[in-house]
Amino acid sequence: MPHKLLLVDDEPFNLELMSELLQDAGYETQLAENGETAWDILQRDGEQFSTILLDKMMPGMSGFDVLKKIKAEPRLEFLPVIMQTAMGAASSVQEGLAAGAFYYLTKPFSRDMLLAIVGAAVGHWDRYAHFRELANLHVDALRHLQTARFRCRTHREAQAITALLAKTSRQPERVATGLFELLVNAIEHGNLGISYEEKSQLIAAGTWENELENRLQAPEYSDRQVALEFDHQGHQLQFTIEDMGDGFDWAYYQNAEPASLMTCHGRGILIARKLSFDSLRYEGKGNRVIAVVNQT
């Protein structure tokens, strides 16, 4: 079943152009020419959509107003919202990201950029939906888990650990989304030494999956593992993740500068901090991160 996208823009030409490009790529689209119509659709059928492309500047209810309503609605708050704007000012971008936008798309944008960003957003939604489904399985005993230690090398292993540990939380899908992002960062950028720039080039060339598998098998990386420690203390859940890589300039990403977030990947830290955990801190050279969830 194709992913369904809600496209919101007060310019009919933009709507038709985006809809045509996205339908050609296999997506199903629904169109809204103003914020009021978009919000009516979301209140009625919000669960049908995988991503929203939302124009920021519209008469009446602006895109930013719609974004705030989405993030205040529990059943919609994890729905990825791609904001479109003609303004590239850092303050405008930061405002949207702080309010929960998944990405900022500055007009005019290319077909390839549009499809790359929508693909990233839909992939994020698929992971969230998968963890939400797993979280509905009744494993009540995990709520009483006090401590645990895990090691993993691959995305598949990270996903299995995430699905299990998320059930220790009262909001498992929320925790799962951020925890998986942190584990993926530790595997790709930590243990396998793939920089954000390299990943961009590999994705653009269509060789990302092959390179990931090649590095996992390479002798210099084959012994590297990600360690995860879980600790339940009082009303707090603590997840400590440590990789065997060289670390990174974590303060740069911790501050969430808009320029560092304008890629279709590399948003794991922002997602974890804004959506999943009550606190997130890196230590030392950046190969150790501690994420905390309050259970009160």
Short mmCIF file of C-alpha atoms in Angstrom, two decimals, residues 35-288:
data_model
loop_
_atom_site.label_atom_id
_atom_site.label_comp_id
_atom_site.label_asym_id
_atom_site.label_seq_id
_atom_site.Cartn_x
_atom_site.Cartn_y
_atom_site.Cartn_z
CA GLY A 35 -4.10 25.80 6.94
CA GLU A 36 -7.73 25.56 8.02
CA THR A 37 -8.53 22.90 5.42
CA ALA A 38 -5.35 21.00 6.30
CA TRP A 39 -6.21 20.96 10.00
CA ASP A 40 -9.77 19.76 9.26
CA ILE A 41 -8.32 16.89 7.22
CA LEU A 42 -5.83 16.00 9.95
CA GLN A 43 -8.47 16.00 12.67
CA ARG A 44 -10.61 13.67 10.60
CA ASP A 45 -8.06 11.44 8.84
CA GLY A 46 -4.66 12.24 10.36
CA GLU A 47 -3.73 8.61 10.96
CA GLN A 48 -3.83 7.93 7.21
CA PHE A 49 -0.77 10.05 6.46
CA SER A 50 2.92 9.19 6.66
CA THR A 51 4.29 12.74 6.16
CA ILE A 52 3.05 16.31 5.71
CA LEU A 53 4.59 18.92 3.39
CA LEU A 54 3.50 22.23 4.83
CA ASP A 55 4.00 25.74 3.43
CA LYS A 56 5.01 28.05 6.28
CA MET A 57 3.62 31.36 4.97
CA MET A 58 -0.11 31.17 4.23
CA PRO A 59 -2.98 33.62 4.87
CA GLY A 60 -5.20 32.78 7.80
CA MET A 61 -3.83 29.80 9.69
CA SER A 62 -0.14 29.71 8.81
CA GLY A 63 1.91 26.57 8.38
CA PHE A 64 3.64 27.30 11.66
CA ASP A 65 0.22 27.44 13.39
CA VAL A 66 -0.69 24.06 11.87
CA LEU A 67 2.66 22.61 12.99
CA LYS A 68 2.03 23.69 16.59
CA LYS A 69 -1.43 22.10 16.53
CA ILE A 70 0.01 18.84 15.17
CA LYS A 71 2.69 18.66 17.87
CA ALA A 72 0.10 19.38 20.58
CA GLU A 73 -2.11 16.47 19.44
CA PRO A 74 -0.89 13.14 20.93
CA ARG A 75 -2.11 11.00 18.05
CA LEU A 76 -0.32 13.22 15.49
CA GLU A 77 2.76 14.52 17.31
CA PHE A 78 5.17 12.00 15.75
CA LEU A 79 3.93 12.61 12.20
CA PRO A 80 6.93 14.06 10.27
CA VAL A 81 6.30 17.61 9.02
CA ILE A 82 8.45 19.05 6.23
CA MET A 83 8.17 22.84 6.29
CA GLN A 84 8.46 24.69 2.98
CA THR A 85 9.57 28.29 2.94
CA ALA A 86 11.15 30.90 0.69
CA MET A 87 13.01 32.22 3.70
CA GLY A 88 16.34 30.59 4.47
CA ALA A 89 17.14 32.69 7.52
CA ALA A 90 18.70 30.70 10.33
CA SER A 91 16.26 32.13 12.88
CA SER A 92 13.26 31.00 10.82
CA VAL A 93 14.72 27.52 10.38
CA GLN A 94 15.58 27.23 14.06
CA GLU A 95 12.06 28.30 15.05
CA GLY A 96 10.51 25.53 12.97
CA LEU A 97 12.93 22.87 14.13
CA ALA A 98 12.42 23.85 17.75
CA ALA A 99 8.65 23.51 17.24
CA GLY A 100 9.11 19.97 15.95
CA ALA A 101 9.51 20.23 12.16
CA PHE A 102 11.32 17.22 10.70
CA TYR A 103 12.99 19.24 7.95
CA TYR A 104 13.05 22.62 6.26
CA LEU A 105 12.78 22.68 2.47
CA THR A 106 13.72 26.05 0.95
CA LYS A 107 12.00 27.06 -2.30
CA PRO A 108 12.85 26.57 -5.09
CA PHE A 109 13.91 22.96 -4.60
CA SER A 110 14.86 20.25 -7.06
CA ARG A 111 12.98 17.04 -7.73
CA ASP A 112 15.85 14.97 -6.30
CA MET A 113 15.95 17.05 -3.12
CA LEU A 114 12.19 16.75 -2.66
CA LEU A 115 12.23 12.97 -3.09
CA ALA A 116 15.26 12.52 -0.83
CA ILE A 117 13.71 14.50 2.02
CA VAL A 118 10.28 12.88 1.66
CA GLY A 119 11.97 9.47 1.58
CA ALA A 120 13.82 10.24 4.81
CA ALA A 121 10.63 11.46 6.51
CA VAL A 122 8.59 8.44 5.39
CA GLY A 123 11.37 6.12 6.55
CA HIS A 124 11.29 7.82 9.95
CA TRP A 125 7.52 7.33 10.12
CA ASP A 126 7.82 3.65 9.13
CA ARG A 127 10.27 3.02 11.99
CA TYR A 128 8.00 4.78 14.45
CA ALA A 129 4.96 2.80 13.26
CA HIS A 130 6.94 -0.45 13.51
CA PHE A 131 7.99 0.24 17.08
CA ARG A 132 4.47 1.35 18.00
CA GLU A 133 3.17 -2.00 16.75
CA LEU A 134 5.79 -3.90 18.72
CA ALA A 135 4.99 -1.86 21.80
CA ASN A 136 1.41 -3.12 21.72
CA LEU A 137 2.65 -6.61 22.53
CA HIS A 138 2.09 -7.28 26.21
CA VAL A 139 5.41 -7.85 27.91
CA ASP A 140 4.57 -6.37 31.30
CA ALA A 141 7.49 -8.05 33.05
CA LEU A 142 9.92 -5.71 31.26
CA ARG A 143 8.48 -2.78 33.20
CA HIS A 144 10.20 -4.33 36.25
CA LEU A 145 13.63 -4.74 34.63
CA GLN A 146 16.29 -2.98 36.74
CA THR A 147 19.56 -3.33 34.83
CA ALA A 148 20.69 -4.91 31.58
CA ARG A 149 23.70 -4.88 29.24
CA PHE A 150 23.68 -5.47 25.49
CA ARG A 151 26.11 -5.44 22.58
CA CYS A 152 25.30 -5.08 18.89
CA ARG A 153 26.99 -4.59 15.51
CA THR A 154 24.20 -4.25 12.93
CA HIS A 155 20.98 -2.34 12.37
CA ARG A 156 18.97 -5.54 12.76
CA GLU A 157 20.51 -6.24 16.15
CA ALA A 158 19.98 -2.62 17.19
CA GLN A 159 16.33 -2.85 16.19
CA ALA A 160 15.79 -6.01 18.25
CA ILE A 161 17.39 -4.44 21.35
CA THR A 162 15.41 -1.24 20.86
CA ALA A 163 12.10 -3.10 20.58
CA LEU A 164 12.83 -4.95 23.81
CA LEU A 165 14.08 -2.04 25.93
CA ALA A 166 11.36 0.33 24.74
CA LYS A 167 8.87 -1.83 26.61
CA THR A 168 10.44 -0.76 29.91
CA SER A 169 8.88 2.67 29.34
CA ARG A 170 5.32 3.86 29.77
CA GLN A 171 5.63 5.42 26.29
CA PRO A 172 7.53 2.72 24.40
CA GLU A 173 7.18 4.10 20.88
CA ARG A 174 8.54 7.48 22.01
CA VAL A 175 11.63 5.90 23.57
CA ALA A 176 12.14 3.48 20.68
CA THR A 177 12.35 6.23 18.07
CA GLY A 178 15.23 8.04 19.77
CA LEU A 179 17.01 4.97 21.08
CA PHE A 180 17.22 3.44 17.62
CA GLU A 181 18.55 6.71 16.17
CA LEU A 182 21.32 6.79 18.79
CA LEU A 183 22.28 3.16 18.16
CA VAL A 184 22.38 3.74 14.40
CA ASN A 185 24.64 6.76 14.91
CA ALA A 186 26.96 4.66 17.08
CA ILE A 187 27.13 1.89 14.45
CA GLU A 188 27.49 4.03 11.32
CA HIS A 189 29.39 7.12 12.40
CA GLY A 190 31.12 5.60 15.42
CA ASN A 191 32.19 2.02 14.79
CA LEU A 192 32.25 2.12 10.98
CA GLY A 193 33.78 5.59 10.71
CA ILE A 194 31.35 6.86 8.06
CA SER A 195 31.15 10.67 8.18
CA TYR A 196 27.93 12.56 7.51
CA GLU A 197 29.47 13.92 4.29
CA GLU A 198 30.41 10.42 3.11
CA LYS A 199 26.93 9.14 3.83
CA SER A 200 25.44 12.00 1.78
CA GLN A 201 27.64 11.07 -1.19
CA LEU A 202 26.87 7.35 -0.87
CA ILE A 203 23.12 7.96 -0.70
CA ALA A 204 23.29 10.24 -3.74
CA ALA A 205 25.25 7.58 -5.65
CA GLY A 206 22.87 4.80 -4.61
CA THR A 207 25.68 2.78 -3.01
CA TRP A 208 24.90 3.38 0.67
CA GLU A 209 23.59 -0.11 1.53
CA ASN A 210 26.52 -1.84 -0.21
CA GLU A 211 29.10 0.32 1.55
CA LEU A 212 27.46 -0.31 4.92
CA GLU A 213 27.60 -4.07 4.43
CA ASN A 214 31.18 -3.93 3.13
CA ARG A 215 32.35 -2.05 6.21
CA LEU A 216 30.60 -4.44 8.55
CA GLN A 217 32.59 -7.27 6.94
CA ALA A 218 35.94 -5.42 6.71
CA PRO A 219 38.64 -6.77 9.08
CA GLU A 220 39.36 -3.36 10.61
CA TYR A 221 35.73 -2.99 11.73
CA SER A 222 34.55 -6.58 12.24
CA ASP A 223 35.40 -6.67 15.95
CA ARG A 224 33.79 -3.34 16.79
CA GLN A 225 30.60 -3.44 18.85
CA VAL A 226 28.24 -0.93 20.38
CA ALA A 227 27.67 -1.38 24.11
CA LEU A 228 24.35 -0.40 25.68
CA GLU A 229 23.67 -0.34 29.41
CA PHE A 230 20.16 0.06 30.81
CA ASP A 231 19.50 1.21 34.35
CA HIS A 232 16.14 1.79 36.04
CA GLN A 233 16.56 4.00 39.09
CA GLY A 234 13.49 5.29 40.88
CA HIS A 235 11.43 7.20 38.33
CA GLN A 236 14.17 7.37 35.71
CA LEU A 237 15.25 5.12 32.87
CA GLN A 238 18.85 5.61 31.78
CA PHE A 239 20.34 4.33 28.51
CA THR A 240 24.13 4.57 28.12
CA ILE A 241 25.47 3.87 24.62
CA GLU A 242 29.17 3.63 23.82
CA ASP A 243 30.84 2.84 20.51
CA MET A 244 34.45 2.00 19.67
CA GLY A 245 35.01 4.83 17.21
CA ASP A 246 37.09 7.99 17.35
CA GLY A 247 34.27 10.23 18.57
CA PHE A 248 33.06 13.48 17.01
CA ASP A 249 32.48 17.15 17.78
CA TRP A 250 29.30 16.45 19.71
CA ALA A 251 28.91 20.03 20.99
CA TYR A 252 28.31 21.20 17.40
CA TYR A 253 25.31 18.90 16.97
CA GLN A 254 24.17 19.25 20.59
CA ASN A 255 23.55 22.95 19.91
CA ALA A 256 21.36 22.04 16.91
CA GLU A 257 22.65 24.75 14.62
CA PRO A 258 20.32 24.95 11.58
CA ALA A 259 23.17 24.59 9.07
CA SER A 260 24.11 21.22 10.56
CA LEU A 261 20.58 19.87 10.17
CA MET A 262 19.96 20.61 6.51
CA THR A 263 20.59 17.07 5.30
CA CYS A 264 18.31 14.09 4.84
CA HIS A 265 20.23 12.25 7.56
CA GLY A 266 22.30 13.26 10.57
CA ARG A 267 19.22 14.28 12.53
CA GLY A 268 19.39 11.46 15.07
CA ILE A 269 20.64 13.64 17.92
CA LEU A 270 17.91 16.25 17.35
CA ILE A 271 15.18 13.59 17.13
CA ALA A 272 16.39 11.88 20.31
CA ARG A 273 16.66 15.11 22.27
CA LYS A 274 13.46 16.79 21.08
CA LEU A 275 11.08 13.84 20.88
CA SER A 276 12.31 10.90 22.91
CA PHE A 277 14.35 11.76 25.99
CA ASP A 278 14.11 14.24 28.85
CA SER A 279 17.87 14.69 28.85
CA LEU A 280 20.68 13.72 26.49
CA ARG A 281 24.38 14.29 27.06
CA TYR A 282 27.59 13.20 25.39
CA GLU A 283 30.79 12.56 27.28
CA GLY A 284 34.49 12.67 26.49
CA LYS A 285 35.38 12.48 22.84
CA GLY A 286 31.77 11.87 21.82
CA ASN A 287 31.63 8.07 21.62
CA ARG A 288 29.52 7.78 24.80
#
